[in-house]
mmCIF file with all atom_site columns, C-alpha atoms and ligand atoms in Angstrom:
data_model
loop_
_atom_site.group_PDB
_atom_site.id
_atom_site.type_symbol
_atom_site.label_atom_id
_atom_site.label_alt_id
_atom_site.label_comp_id
_atom_site.label_asym_id
_atom_site.label_entity_id
_atom_site.label_seq_id
_atom_site.pdbx_PDB_ins_code
_atom_site.Cartn_x
_atom_site.Cartn_y
_atom_site.Cartn_z
_atom_site.occupancy
_atom_site.B_iso_or_equiv
_atom_site.pdbx_formal_charge
_atom_site.auth_seq_id
_atom_site.auth_comp_id
_atom_site.auth_asym_id
_atom_site.auth_atom_id
_atom_site.pdbx_PDB_model_num
ATOM   1   C  CA  . UNK A 1 1   ? 1.109   -0.911  -0.568  1.00 90.00 ? 1   UNK A CA  1
ATOM   2   C  CA  . UNK A 1 2   ? -0.723  -3.760  0.718   1.00 96.00 ? 2   UNK A CA  1
ATOM   3   C  CA  . UNK A 1 3   ? -4.393  -3.920  -0.597  1.00 97.00 ? 3   UNK A CA  1
ATOM   4   C  CA  . UNK A 1 4   ? -7.340  -5.862  0.318   1.00 98.00 ? 4   UNK A CA  1
ATOM   5   C  CA  . UNK A 1 5   ? -10.138 -5.585  -2.212  1.00 98.00 ? 5   UNK A CA  1
ATOM   6   C  CA  . UNK A 1 6   ? -13.241 -7.115  -1.066  1.00 98.00 ? 6   UNK A CA  1
ATOM   7   C  CA  . UNK A 1 7   ? -15.909 -7.154  -3.611  1.00 98.00 ? 7   UNK A CA  1
ATOM   8   C  CA  . UNK A 1 8   ? -18.433 -9.751  -4.916  1.00 97.00 ? 8   UNK A CA  1
ATOM   9   C  CA  . UNK A 1 9   ? -18.725 -8.552  -8.247  1.00 96.00 ? 9   UNK A CA  1
ATOM   10  C  CA  . UNK A 1 10  ? -15.860 -10.309 -10.169 1.00 96.00 ? 10  UNK A CA  1
ATOM   11  C  CA  . UNK A 1 11  ? -15.395 -8.177  -12.908 1.00 96.00 ? 11  UNK A CA  1
ATOM   12  C  CA  . UNK A 1 12  ? -14.957 -4.954  -11.067 1.00 96.00 ? 12  UNK A CA  1
ATOM   13  C  CA  . UNK A 1 13  ? -12.715 -7.176  -8.736  1.00 97.00 ? 13  UNK A CA  1
ATOM   14  C  CA  . UNK A 1 14  ? -10.443 -7.901  -11.593 1.00 97.00 ? 14  UNK A CA  1
ATOM   15  C  CA  . UNK A 1 15  ? -10.428 -4.675  -13.191 1.00 97.00 ? 15  UNK A CA  1
ATOM   16  C  CA  . UNK A 1 16  ? -9.102  -2.758  -10.155 1.00 97.00 ? 16  UNK A CA  1
ATOM   17  C  CA  . UNK A 1 17  ? -7.040  -5.911  -9.079  1.00 97.00 ? 17  UNK A CA  1
ATOM   18  C  CA  . UNK A 1 18  ? -5.552  -4.871  -12.570 1.00 97.00 ? 18  UNK A CA  1
ATOM   19  C  CA  . UNK A 1 19  ? -5.335  -1.242  -12.766 1.00 96.00 ? 19  UNK A CA  1
ATOM   20  C  CA  . UNK A 1 20  ? -3.305  -1.413  -9.173  1.00 96.00 ? 20  UNK A CA  1
ATOM   21  C  CA  . UNK A 1 21  ? -1.180  -3.530  -10.294 1.00 95.00 ? 21  UNK A CA  1
ATOM   22  C  CA  . UNK A 1 22  ? 0.365   -1.724  -12.868 1.00 94.00 ? 22  UNK A CA  1
ATOM   23  C  CA  . UNK A 1 23  ? 0.495   1.164   -10.491 1.00 92.00 ? 23  UNK A CA  1
ATOM   24  C  CA  . UNK A 1 24  ? 2.676   -0.882  -8.277  1.00 91.00 ? 24  UNK A CA  1
ATOM   25  C  CA  . UNK A 1 25  ? 0.068   -2.218  -5.572  1.00 95.00 ? 25  UNK A CA  1
ATOM   26  C  CA  . UNK A 1 26  ? 0.239   -5.825  -4.393  1.00 95.00 ? 26  UNK A CA  1
ATOM   27  C  CA  . UNK A 1 27  ? -3.583  -6.686  -4.509  1.00 97.00 ? 27  UNK A CA  1
ATOM   28  C  CA  . UNK A 1 28  ? -5.618  -9.202  -2.458  1.00 97.00 ? 28  UNK A CA  1
ATOM   29  C  CA  . UNK A 1 29  ? -9.373  -9.398  -3.536  1.00 98.00 ? 29  UNK A CA  1
ATOM   30  C  CA  . UNK A 1 30  ? -12.439 -11.780 -1.380  1.00 98.00 ? 30  UNK A CA  1
ATOM   31  C  CA  . UNK A 1 31  ? -15.797 -11.854 -2.814  1.00 98.00 ? 31  UNK A CA  1
ATOM   32  C  CA  . UNK A 1 32  ? -17.712 -12.229 0.343   1.00 97.00 ? 32  UNK A CA  1
ATOM   33  C  CA  . UNK A 1 33  ? -18.109 -11.006 4.106   1.00 97.00 ? 33  UNK A CA  1
ATOM   34  C  CA  . UNK A 1 34  ? -17.039 -13.605 6.195   1.00 97.00 ? 34  UNK A CA  1
ATOM   35  C  CA  . UNK A 1 35  ? -13.790 -14.597 4.286   1.00 97.00 ? 35  UNK A CA  1
ATOM   36  C  CA  . UNK A 1 36  ? -13.305 -10.476 3.922   1.00 97.00 ? 36  UNK A CA  1
ATOM   37  C  CA  . UNK A 1 37  ? -13.737 -9.856  7.774   1.00 97.00 ? 37  UNK A CA  1
ATOM   38  C  CA  . UNK A 1 38  ? -10.548 -13.006 8.196   1.00 97.00 ? 38  UNK A CA  1
ATOM   39  C  CA  . UNK A 1 39  ? -8.533  -11.057 5.432   1.00 97.00 ? 39  UNK A CA  1
ATOM   40  C  CA  . UNK A 1 40  ? -9.552  -7.477  6.914   1.00 97.00 ? 40  UNK A CA  1
ATOM   41  C  CA  . UNK A 1 41  ? -8.230  -8.198  10.301  1.00 94.00 ? 41  UNK A CA  1
ATOM   42  C  CA  . UNK A 1 42  ? -4.397  -8.600  8.949   1.00 94.00 ? 42  UNK A CA  1
ATOM   43  C  CA  . UNK A 1 43  ? -1.983  -5.548  9.743   1.00 89.00 ? 43  UNK A CA  1
ATOM   44  C  CA  . UNK A 1 44  ? 0.242   -6.248  6.914   1.00 91.00 ? 44  UNK A CA  1
ATOM   45  C  CA  . UNK A 1 45  ? -2.784  -4.539  4.654   1.00 95.00 ? 45  UNK A CA  1
ATOM   46  C  CA  . UNK A 1 46  ? -1.629  -0.621  4.221   1.00 94.00 ? 46  UNK A CA  1
ATOM   47  C  CA  . UNK A 1 47  ? -5.229  0.060   2.886   1.00 97.00 ? 47  UNK A CA  1
ATOM   48  C  CA  . UNK A 1 48  ? -9.007  -2.180  2.977   1.00 97.00 ? 48  UNK A CA  1
ATOM   49  C  CA  . UNK A 1 49  ? -11.557 -1.470  0.020   1.00 98.00 ? 49  UNK A CA  1
ATOM   50  C  CA  . UNK A 1 50  ? -14.970 -2.721  0.903   1.00 97.00 ? 50  UNK A CA  1
ATOM   51  C  CA  . UNK A 1 51  ? -18.311 -3.238  -1.118  1.00 95.00 ? 51  UNK A CA  1
ATOM   52  C  CA  . UNK A 1 52  ? -20.983 -1.792  1.302   1.00 92.00 ? 52  UNK A CA  1
ATOM   53  C  CA  . UNK A 1 53  ? -23.572 -4.819  -0.111  1.00 92.00 ? 53  UNK A CA  1
ATOM   54  C  CA  . UNK A 1 54  ? -21.760 -7.946  -0.097  1.00 95.00 ? 54  UNK A CA  1
ATOM   55  C  CA  . UNK A 1 55  ? -23.007 -11.810 -0.054  1.00 97.00 ? 55  UNK A CA  1
ATOM   56  C  CA  . UNK A 1 56  ? -22.236 -13.411 3.661   1.00 96.00 ? 56  UNK A CA  1
ATOM   57  C  CA  . UNK A 1 57  ? -23.444 -13.124 7.257   1.00 96.00 ? 57  UNK A CA  1
ATOM   58  C  CA  . UNK A 1 58  ? -22.656 -9.280  7.130   1.00 95.00 ? 58  UNK A CA  1
ATOM   59  C  CA  . UNK A 1 59  ? -22.127 -6.335  5.141   1.00 93.00 ? 59  UNK A CA  1
ATOM   60  C  CA  . UNK A 1 60  ? -19.300 -4.441  4.050   1.00 94.00 ? 60  UNK A CA  1
ATOM   61  C  CA  . UNK A 1 61  ? -20.004 -1.617  7.087   1.00 91.00 ? 61  UNK A CA  1
ATOM   62  C  CA  . UNK A 1 62  ? -20.159 -4.658  9.482   1.00 92.00 ? 62  UNK A CA  1
ATOM   63  C  CA  . UNK A 1 63  ? -16.716 -6.101  8.036   1.00 95.00 ? 63  UNK A CA  1
ATOM   64  C  CA  . UNK A 1 64  ? -15.104 -2.570  9.045   1.00 94.00 ? 64  UNK A CA  1
ATOM   65  C  CA  . UNK A 1 65  ? -16.838 -1.922  12.597  1.00 90.00 ? 65  UNK A CA  1
ATOM   66  C  CA  . UNK A 1 66  ? -15.483 -5.738  13.513  1.00 92.00 ? 66  UNK A CA  1
ATOM   67  C  CA  . UNK A 1 67  ? -12.306 -5.057  11.523  1.00 92.00 ? 67  UNK A CA  1
ATOM   68  C  CA  . UNK A 1 68  ? -11.737 -1.679  14.009  1.00 88.00 ? 68  UNK A CA  1
ATOM   69  C  CA  . UNK A 1 69  ? -12.287 -3.786  17.076  1.00 83.00 ? 69  UNK A CA  1
ATOM   70  C  CA  . UNK A 1 70  ? -9.872  -6.331  15.706  1.00 86.00 ? 70  UNK A CA  1
ATOM   71  C  CA  . UNK A 1 71  ? -7.633  -3.494  16.143  1.00 82.00 ? 71  UNK A CA  1
ATOM   72  C  CA  . UNK A 1 72  ? -7.287  -2.876  12.297  1.00 88.00 ? 72  UNK A CA  1
ATOM   73  C  CA  . UNK A 1 73  ? -5.713  0.535   12.103  1.00 87.00 ? 73  UNK A CA  1
ATOM   74  C  CA  . UNK A 1 74  ? -5.320  0.714   7.608   1.00 93.00 ? 74  UNK A CA  1
ATOM   75  C  CA  . UNK A 1 75  ? -7.592  3.594   6.444   1.00 94.00 ? 75  UNK A CA  1
ATOM   76  C  CA  . UNK A 1 76  ? -11.139 1.715   5.640   1.00 95.00 ? 76  UNK A CA  1
ATOM   77  C  CA  . UNK A 1 77  ? -12.761 2.999   2.019   1.00 95.00 ? 77  UNK A CA  1
ATOM   78  C  CA  . UNK A 1 78  ? -16.287 2.007   1.679   1.00 92.00 ? 78  UNK A CA  1
ATOM   79  C  CA  . UNK A 1 79  ? -17.642 1.779   -1.894  1.00 93.00 ? 79  UNK A CA  1
ATOM   80  C  CA  . UNK A 1 80  ? -21.432 1.906   -1.686  1.00 87.00 ? 80  UNK A CA  1
ATOM   81  C  CA  . UNK A 1 81  ? -24.369 2.039   -4.549  1.00 79.00 ? 81  UNK A CA  1
ATOM   82  C  CA  . UNK A 1 82  ? -26.292 4.725   -2.762  1.00 67.00 ? 82  UNK A CA  1
ATOM   83  C  CA  . UNK A 1 83  ? -24.771 7.337   -1.077  1.00 60.00 ? 83  UNK A CA  1
ATOM   84  C  CA  . UNK A 1 84  ? -27.432 8.350   1.710   1.00 61.00 ? 84  UNK A CA  1
ATOM   85  C  CA  . UNK A 1 85  ? -26.439 10.642  4.415   1.00 60.00 ? 85  UNK A CA  1
ATOM   86  C  CA  . UNK A 1 86  ? -27.754 7.861   6.406   1.00 67.00 ? 86  UNK A CA  1
ATOM   87  C  CA  . UNK A 1 87  ? -25.257 5.596   4.913   1.00 66.00 ? 87  UNK A CA  1
ATOM   88  C  CA  . UNK A 1 88  ? -22.523 7.678   4.956   1.00 65.00 ? 88  UNK A CA  1
ATOM   89  C  CA  . UNK A 1 89  ? -22.927 8.421   8.914   1.00 66.00 ? 89  UNK A CA  1
ATOM   90  C  CA  . UNK A 1 90  ? -23.417 4.673   9.409   1.00 69.00 ? 90  UNK A CA  1
ATOM   91  C  CA  . UNK A 1 91  ? -20.261 4.052   7.841   1.00 66.00 ? 91  UNK A CA  1
ATOM   92  C  CA  . UNK A 1 92  ? -17.995 6.519   9.356   1.00 71.00 ? 92  UNK A CA  1
ATOM   93  C  CA  . UNK A 1 93  ? -19.006 5.537   12.515  1.00 70.00 ? 93  UNK A CA  1
ATOM   94  C  CA  . UNK A 1 94  ? -18.378 1.972   11.870  1.00 76.00 ? 94  UNK A CA  1
ATOM   95  C  CA  . UNK A 1 95  ? -14.572 2.999   11.164  1.00 79.00 ? 95  UNK A CA  1
ATOM   96  C  CA  . UNK A 1 96  ? -14.912 3.862   7.737   1.00 87.00 ? 96  UNK A CA  1
ATOM   97  C  CA  . UNK A 1 97  ? -12.369 6.280   6.561   1.00 88.00 ? 97  UNK A CA  1
ATOM   98  C  CA  . UNK A 1 98  ? -14.011 7.422   3.405   1.00 88.00 ? 98  UNK A CA  1
ATOM   99  C  CA  . UNK A 1 99  ? -16.902 6.563   1.069   1.00 87.00 ? 99  UNK A CA  1
ATOM   100 C  CA  . UNK A 1 100 ? -17.082 5.732   -2.783  1.00 90.00 ? 100 UNK A CA  1
ATOM   101 C  CA  . UNK A 1 101 ? -20.267 6.185   -4.849  1.00 88.00 ? 101 UNK A CA  1
ATOM   102 C  CA  . UNK A 1 102 ? -20.303 3.366   -7.049  1.00 88.00 ? 102 UNK A CA  1
ATOM   103 C  CA  . UNK A 1 103 ? -20.428 3.391   -10.084 1.00 89.00 ? 103 UNK A CA  1
ATOM   104 C  CA  . UNK A 1 104 ? -17.098 5.261   -10.205 1.00 92.00 ? 104 UNK A CA  1
ATOM   105 C  CA  . UNK A 1 105 ? -13.966 5.563   -12.174 1.00 94.00 ? 105 UNK A CA  1
ATOM   106 C  CA  . UNK A 1 106 ? -10.553 4.222   -11.596 1.00 96.00 ? 106 UNK A CA  1
ATOM   107 C  CA  . UNK A 1 107 ? -8.670  7.470   -11.234 1.00 95.00 ? 107 UNK A CA  1
ATOM   108 C  CA  . UNK A 1 108 ? -11.583 8.638   -8.973  1.00 94.00 ? 108 UNK A CA  1
ATOM   109 C  CA  . UNK A 1 109 ? -10.710 5.131   -6.721  1.00 96.00 ? 109 UNK A CA  1
ATOM   110 C  CA  . UNK A 1 110 ? -6.773  5.585   -7.044  1.00 96.00 ? 110 UNK A CA  1
ATOM   111 C  CA  . UNK A 1 111 ? -6.967  9.533   -5.915  1.00 94.00 ? 111 UNK A CA  1
ATOM   112 C  CA  . UNK A 1 112 ? -9.233  8.519   -2.889  1.00 94.00 ? 112 UNK A CA  1
ATOM   113 C  CA  . UNK A 1 113 ? -6.354  5.652   -2.092  1.00 95.00 ? 113 UNK A CA  1
ATOM   114 C  CA  . UNK A 1 114 ? -3.642  8.053   -2.373  1.00 91.00 ? 114 UNK A CA  1
ATOM   115 C  CA  . UNK A 1 115 ? -5.409  10.864  0.261   1.00 91.00 ? 115 UNK A CA  1
ATOM   116 C  CA  . UNK A 1 116 ? -5.921  7.852   2.566   1.00 91.00 ? 116 UNK A CA  1
ATOM   117 C  CA  . UNK A 1 117 ? -2.746  6.761   2.359   1.00 88.00 ? 117 UNK A CA  1
ATOM   118 C  CA  . UNK A 1 118 ? -1.243  10.098  2.891   1.00 82.00 ? 118 UNK A CA  1
ATOM   119 C  CA  . UNK A 1 119 ? -3.303  10.880  6.247   1.00 73.00 ? 119 UNK A CA  1
ATOM   120 C  CA  . UNK A 1 120 ? -0.893  11.292  8.906   1.00 60.00 ? 120 UNK A CA  1
ATOM   121 C  CA  . UNK A 1 121 ? 0.328   8.951   10.782  1.00 48.00 ? 121 UNK A CA  1
ATOM   122 C  CA  . UNK A 1 122 ? 1.392   7.493   8.073   1.00 39.00 ? 122 UNK A CA  1
ATOM   123 C  CA  . UNK A 1 123 ? 2.826   10.698  6.217   1.00 39.00 ? 123 UNK A CA  1
ATOM   124 C  CA  . UNK A 1 124 ? 2.016   14.149  6.797   1.00 40.00 ? 124 UNK A CA  1
ATOM   125 C  CA  . UNK A 1 125 ? 2.692   15.456  3.334   1.00 52.00 ? 125 UNK A CA  1
ATOM   126 C  CA  . UNK A 1 126 ? 1.832   14.486  -0.636  1.00 73.00 ? 126 UNK A CA  1
ATOM   127 C  CA  . UNK A 1 127 ? 5.730   14.312  -1.486  1.00 84.00 ? 127 UNK A CA  1
ATOM   128 C  CA  . UNK A 1 128 ? 7.781   11.623  1.040   1.00 88.00 ? 128 UNK A CA  1
ATOM   129 C  CA  . UNK A 1 129 ? 11.249  12.711  1.259   1.00 88.00 ? 129 UNK A CA  1
ATOM   130 C  CA  . UNK A 1 130 ? 13.776  11.336  3.262   1.00 92.00 ? 130 UNK A CA  1
ATOM   131 C  CA  . UNK A 1 131 ? 17.942  12.984  3.454   1.00 90.00 ? 131 UNK A CA  1
ATOM   132 C  CA  . UNK A 1 132 ? 18.533  14.127  -0.438  1.00 89.00 ? 132 UNK A CA  1
ATOM   133 C  CA  . UNK A 1 133 ? 15.740  11.533  -1.678  1.00 94.00 ? 133 UNK A CA  1
ATOM   134 C  CA  . UNK A 1 134 ? 12.536  12.389  -2.390  1.00 92.00 ? 134 UNK A CA  1
ATOM   135 C  CA  . UNK A 1 135 ? 9.099   10.563  -3.355  1.00 93.00 ? 135 UNK A CA  1
ATOM   136 C  CA  . UNK A 1 136 ? 5.790   11.231  -5.422  1.00 88.00 ? 136 UNK A CA  1
ATOM   137 C  CA  . UNK A 1 137 ? 2.950   9.031   -5.190  1.00 84.00 ? 137 UNK A CA  1
ATOM   138 C  CA  . UNK A 1 138 ? 1.098   10.762  -7.195  1.00 77.00 ? 138 UNK A CA  1
ATOM   139 C  CA  . UNK A 1 139 ? 3.129   11.159  -10.035 1.00 79.00 ? 139 UNK A CA  1
ATOM   140 C  CA  . UNK A 1 140 ? 5.536   8.202   -9.508  1.00 86.00 ? 140 UNK A CA  1
ATOM   141 C  CA  . UNK A 1 141 ? 8.558   10.466  -9.700  1.00 90.00 ? 141 UNK A CA  1
ATOM   142 C  CA  . UNK A 1 142 ? 11.648  9.766   -7.913  1.00 94.00 ? 142 UNK A CA  1
ATOM   143 C  CA  . UNK A 1 143 ? 14.524  11.776  -7.233  1.00 93.00 ? 143 UNK A CA  1
ATOM   144 C  CA  . UNK A 1 144 ? 17.956  11.969  -5.386  1.00 94.00 ? 144 UNK A CA  1
ATOM   145 C  CA  . UNK A 1 145 ? 20.047  15.018  -5.056  1.00 87.00 ? 145 UNK A CA  1
ATOM   146 C  CA  . UNK A 1 146 ? 17.651  16.715  -7.793  1.00 84.00 ? 146 UNK A CA  1
ATOM   147 C  CA  . UNK A 1 147 ? 18.974  13.751  -10.239 1.00 90.00 ? 147 UNK A CA  1
ATOM   148 C  CA  . UNK A 1 148 ? 15.449  11.954  -11.337 1.00 93.00 ? 148 UNK A CA  1
ATOM   149 C  CA  . UNK A 1 149 ? 15.486  8.155   -11.204 1.00 96.00 ? 149 UNK A CA  1
ATOM   150 C  CA  . UNK A 1 150 ? 13.616  5.467   -13.296 1.00 95.00 ? 150 UNK A CA  1
ATOM   151 C  CA  . UNK A 1 151 ? 12.022  2.621   -11.289 1.00 95.00 ? 151 UNK A CA  1
ATOM   152 C  CA  . UNK A 1 152 ? 10.009  0.098   -11.965 1.00 93.00 ? 152 UNK A CA  1
ATOM   153 C  CA  . UNK A 1 153 ? 6.801   -0.444  -10.278 1.00 90.00 ? 153 UNK A CA  1
ATOM   154 C  CA  . UNK A 1 154 ? 8.228   -3.273  -8.021  1.00 92.00 ? 154 UNK A CA  1
ATOM   155 C  CA  . UNK A 1 155 ? 10.873  -0.810  -7.544  1.00 95.00 ? 155 UNK A CA  1
ATOM   156 C  CA  . UNK A 1 156 ? 8.680   1.787   -6.890  1.00 94.00 ? 156 UNK A CA  1
ATOM   157 C  CA  . UNK A 1 157 ? 6.176   0.393   -4.766  1.00 94.00 ? 157 UNK A CA  1
ATOM   158 C  CA  . UNK A 1 158 ? 9.702   -1.438  -2.273  1.00 96.00 ? 158 UNK A CA  1
ATOM   159 C  CA  . UNK A 1 159 ? 10.833  2.015   -2.006  1.00 96.00 ? 159 UNK A CA  1
ATOM   160 C  CA  . UNK A 1 160 ? 7.839   3.925   -1.030  1.00 94.00 ? 160 UNK A CA  1
ATOM   161 C  CA  . UNK A 1 161 ? 7.215   1.032   1.653   1.00 95.00 ? 161 UNK A CA  1
ATOM   162 C  CA  . UNK A 1 162 ? 11.392  1.734   2.898   1.00 96.00 ? 162 UNK A CA  1
ATOM   163 C  CA  . UNK A 1 163 ? 10.038  5.900   2.546   1.00 94.00 ? 163 UNK A CA  1
ATOM   164 C  CA  . UNK A 1 164 ? 7.214   5.494   4.589   1.00 91.00 ? 164 UNK A CA  1
ATOM   165 C  CA  . UNK A 1 165 ? 8.878   3.673   7.480   1.00 93.00 ? 165 UNK A CA  1
ATOM   166 C  CA  . UNK A 1 166 ? 12.387  5.112   7.341   1.00 93.00 ? 166 UNK A CA  1
ATOM   167 C  CA  . UNK A 1 167 ? 14.776  4.665   9.844   1.00 93.00 ? 167 UNK A CA  1
ATOM   168 C  CA  . UNK A 1 168 ? 13.249  1.340   10.978  1.00 94.00 ? 168 UNK A CA  1
ATOM   169 C  CA  . UNK A 1 169 ? 14.554  -1.778  10.721  1.00 96.00 ? 169 UNK A CA  1
ATOM   170 C  CA  . UNK A 1 170 ? 11.796  -3.746  8.060   1.00 96.00 ? 170 UNK A CA  1
ATOM   171 C  CA  . UNK A 1 171 ? 12.330  -7.831  8.042   1.00 95.00 ? 171 UNK A CA  1
ATOM   172 C  CA  . UNK A 1 172 ? 12.263  -9.701  4.779   1.00 93.00 ? 172 UNK A CA  1
ATOM   173 C  CA  . UNK A 1 173 ? 8.755   -11.244 5.855   1.00 92.00 ? 173 UNK A CA  1
ATOM   174 C  CA  . UNK A 1 174 ? 7.372   -7.651  6.471   1.00 94.00 ? 174 UNK A CA  1
ATOM   175 C  CA  . UNK A 1 175 ? 8.672   -6.278  3.095   1.00 95.00 ? 175 UNK A CA  1
ATOM   176 C  CA  . UNK A 1 176 ? 7.182   -9.424  1.101   1.00 93.00 ? 176 UNK A CA  1
ATOM   177 C  CA  . UNK A 1 177 ? 3.990   -8.818  2.971   1.00 91.00 ? 177 UNK A CA  1
ATOM   178 C  CA  . UNK A 1 178 ? 3.778   -5.011  2.249   1.00 92.00 ? 178 UNK A CA  1
ATOM   179 C  CA  . UNK A 1 179 ? 4.938   -4.911  -1.409  1.00 93.00 ? 179 UNK A CA  1
ATOM   180 C  CA  . UNK A 1 180 ? 3.998   -8.406  -2.931  1.00 91.00 ? 180 UNK A CA  1
ATOM   181 C  CA  . UNK A 1 181 ? 0.481   -10.044 -2.888  1.00 87.00 ? 181 UNK A CA  1
ATOM   182 C  CA  . UNK A 1 182 ? -0.718  -12.894 -1.429  1.00 83.00 ? 182 UNK A CA  1
ATOM   183 C  CA  . UNK A 1 183 ? -0.886  -15.090 -4.547  1.00 82.00 ? 183 UNK A CA  1
ATOM   184 C  CA  . UNK A 1 184 ? 2.509   -13.745 -5.852  1.00 83.00 ? 184 UNK A CA  1
ATOM   185 C  CA  . UNK A 1 185 ? 5.607   -16.419 -5.961  1.00 83.00 ? 185 UNK A CA  1
ATOM   186 C  CA  . UNK A 1 186 ? 8.207   -14.920 -3.834  1.00 85.00 ? 186 UNK A CA  1
ATOM   187 C  CA  . UNK A 1 187 ? 11.391  -16.715 -4.358  1.00 85.00 ? 187 UNK A CA  1
ATOM   188 C  CA  . UNK A 1 188 ? 13.932  -16.696 -0.947  1.00 78.00 ? 188 UNK A CA  1
ATOM   189 C  CA  . UNK A 1 189 ? 15.995  -14.682 -2.328  1.00 91.00 ? 189 UNK A CA  1
ATOM   190 C  CA  . UNK A 1 190 ? 13.554  -12.120 -4.414  1.00 93.00 ? 190 UNK A CA  1
ATOM   191 C  CA  . UNK A 1 191 ? 13.533  -9.418  -1.594  1.00 94.00 ? 191 UNK A CA  1
ATOM   192 C  CA  . UNK A 1 192 ? 17.546  -9.409  -1.828  1.00 95.00 ? 192 UNK A CA  1
ATOM   193 C  CA  . UNK A 1 193 ? 17.203  -9.164  -5.771  1.00 96.00 ? 193 UNK A CA  1
ATOM   194 C  CA  . UNK A 1 194 ? 15.228  -6.183  -5.509  1.00 96.00 ? 194 UNK A CA  1
ATOM   195 C  CA  . UNK A 1 195 ? 17.212  -4.719  -2.644  1.00 97.00 ? 195 UNK A CA  1
ATOM   196 C  CA  . UNK A 1 196 ? 19.878  -4.893  -5.049  1.00 97.00 ? 196 UNK A CA  1
ATOM   197 C  CA  . UNK A 1 197 ? 17.991  -3.189  -7.917  1.00 97.00 ? 197 UNK A CA  1
ATOM   198 C  CA  . UNK A 1 198 ? 17.255  0.005   -5.633  1.00 97.00 ? 198 UNK A CA  1
ATOM   199 C  CA  . UNK A 1 199 ? 20.348  0.128   -4.776  1.00 97.00 ? 199 UNK A CA  1
ATOM   200 C  CA  . UNK A 1 200 ? 22.235  0.132   -8.124  1.00 97.00 ? 200 UNK A CA  1
ATOM   201 C  CA  . UNK A 1 201 ? 19.442  3.133   -8.586  1.00 97.00 ? 201 UNK A CA  1
ATOM   202 C  CA  . UNK A 1 202 ? 19.574  4.924   -5.764  1.00 96.00 ? 202 UNK A CA  1
ATOM   203 C  CA  . UNK A 1 203 ? 22.692  4.492   -4.075  1.00 96.00 ? 203 UNK A CA  1
ATOM   204 C  CA  . UNK A 1 204 ? 25.286  3.657   -6.630  1.00 96.00 ? 204 UNK A CA  1
ATOM   205 C  CA  . UNK A 1 205 ? 25.021  6.495   -8.632  1.00 95.00 ? 205 UNK A CA  1
ATOM   206 C  CA  . UNK A 1 206 ? 25.754  8.835   -6.089  1.00 93.00 ? 206 UNK A CA  1
ATOM   207 C  CA  . UNK A 1 207 ? 29.160  7.997   -4.998  1.00 91.00 ? 207 UNK A CA  1
ATOM   208 C  CA  . UNK A 1 208 ? 29.347  10.984  -2.459  1.00 90.00 ? 208 UNK A CA  1
ATOM   209 C  CA  . UNK A 1 209 ? 26.688  10.225  -1.152  1.00 91.00 ? 209 UNK A CA  1
ATOM   210 C  CA  . UNK A 1 210 ? 25.757  7.999   2.222   1.00 92.00 ? 210 UNK A CA  1
ATOM   211 C  CA  . UNK A 1 211 ? 23.887  4.977   0.846   1.00 95.00 ? 211 UNK A CA  1
ATOM   212 C  CA  . UNK A 1 212 ? 20.439  4.770   2.336   1.00 96.00 ? 212 UNK A CA  1
ATOM   213 C  CA  . UNK A 1 213 ? 19.277  1.045   1.962   1.00 97.00 ? 213 UNK A CA  1
ATOM   214 C  CA  . UNK A 1 214 ? 21.331  -0.253  4.589   1.00 96.00 ? 214 UNK A CA  1
ATOM   215 C  CA  . UNK A 1 215 ? 21.238  -4.278  5.776   1.00 95.00 ? 215 UNK A CA  1
ATOM   216 C  CA  . UNK A 1 216 ? 21.112  -4.697  9.261   1.00 94.00 ? 216 UNK A CA  1
ATOM   217 C  CA  . UNK A 1 217 ? 22.811  -8.183  9.843   1.00 93.00 ? 217 UNK A CA  1
ATOM   218 C  CA  . UNK A 1 218 ? 20.315  -10.734 10.767  1.00 92.00 ? 218 UNK A CA  1
ATOM   219 C  CA  . UNK A 1 219 ? 17.501  -8.488  10.669  1.00 93.00 ? 219 UNK A CA  1
ATOM   220 C  CA  . UNK A 1 220 ? 16.250  -7.133  7.655   1.00 95.00 ? 220 UNK A CA  1
ATOM   221 C  CA  . UNK A 1 221 ? 16.893  -3.514  6.203   1.00 97.00 ? 221 UNK A CA  1
ATOM   222 C  CA  . UNK A 1 222 ? 16.919  0.094   6.758   1.00 96.00 ? 222 UNK A CA  1
ATOM   223 C  CA  . UNK A 1 223 ? 16.554  3.595   5.066   1.00 97.00 ? 223 UNK A CA  1
ATOM   224 C  CA  . UNK A 1 224 ? 19.024  5.515   6.832   1.00 95.00 ? 224 UNK A CA  1
ATOM   225 C  CA  . UNK A 1 225 ? 21.911  7.763   6.954   1.00 89.00 ? 225 UNK A CA  1
ATOM   226 C  CA  . UNK A 1 226 ? 23.575  4.905   8.650   1.00 76.00 ? 226 UNK A CA  1
ATOM   227 C  CA  . UNK A 1 227 ? 23.358  1.731   10.059  1.00 63.00 ? 227 UNK A CA  1
HETATM 228 CA CA1 . CA  B 2 .   ? -21.753 -5.940  -3.986  1.00 57.85 ? 1   CA  B CA1 1
#
């Protein structure tokens, strides 16, 4: 999942980025409102976290409002120092989906993010499933035909992206944009390499079952029973 975090307090930004990356999220951080907005209109983000008080020509609520006006559909979470009723109403009217009061704990942030990411139309249930494959984003568990599968955080992020978009063709660019952050050095064959890792865990051990990670020649990849 690709995350944008707009926060001017460097300590918080770096700590959250590190924590989220350990959980397999790809995180871009931006420290002011104007750059924040230029990032926040990018449709490749799966979730956007905006600090309310930001340096620049607007606050986080205005960033949310303008990003929505530009067509951003990803969930937006606003961080605010004070949780006054007026702030909440203003923020939720601006197109933000939820609020988190500072100071917050990292686990609380992750719980809120996961709740937002689970909302329809992205996915309606907490556990994602396709055929006999299930993935629990909260517990970091994957099962196929009842058998537990151990994945690295990147493999997990890649599979989660596939499962949230099952039976859709995902191009290499889409995969890179959702699973790796902007600064990541992604070699031309990185996606193939990770697809190979996933197949060796999801498909190859289950010889009697149809392979689920399929190549769509000339286009990309698809999680499906058949190409
Ligand atoms: Ca701030």
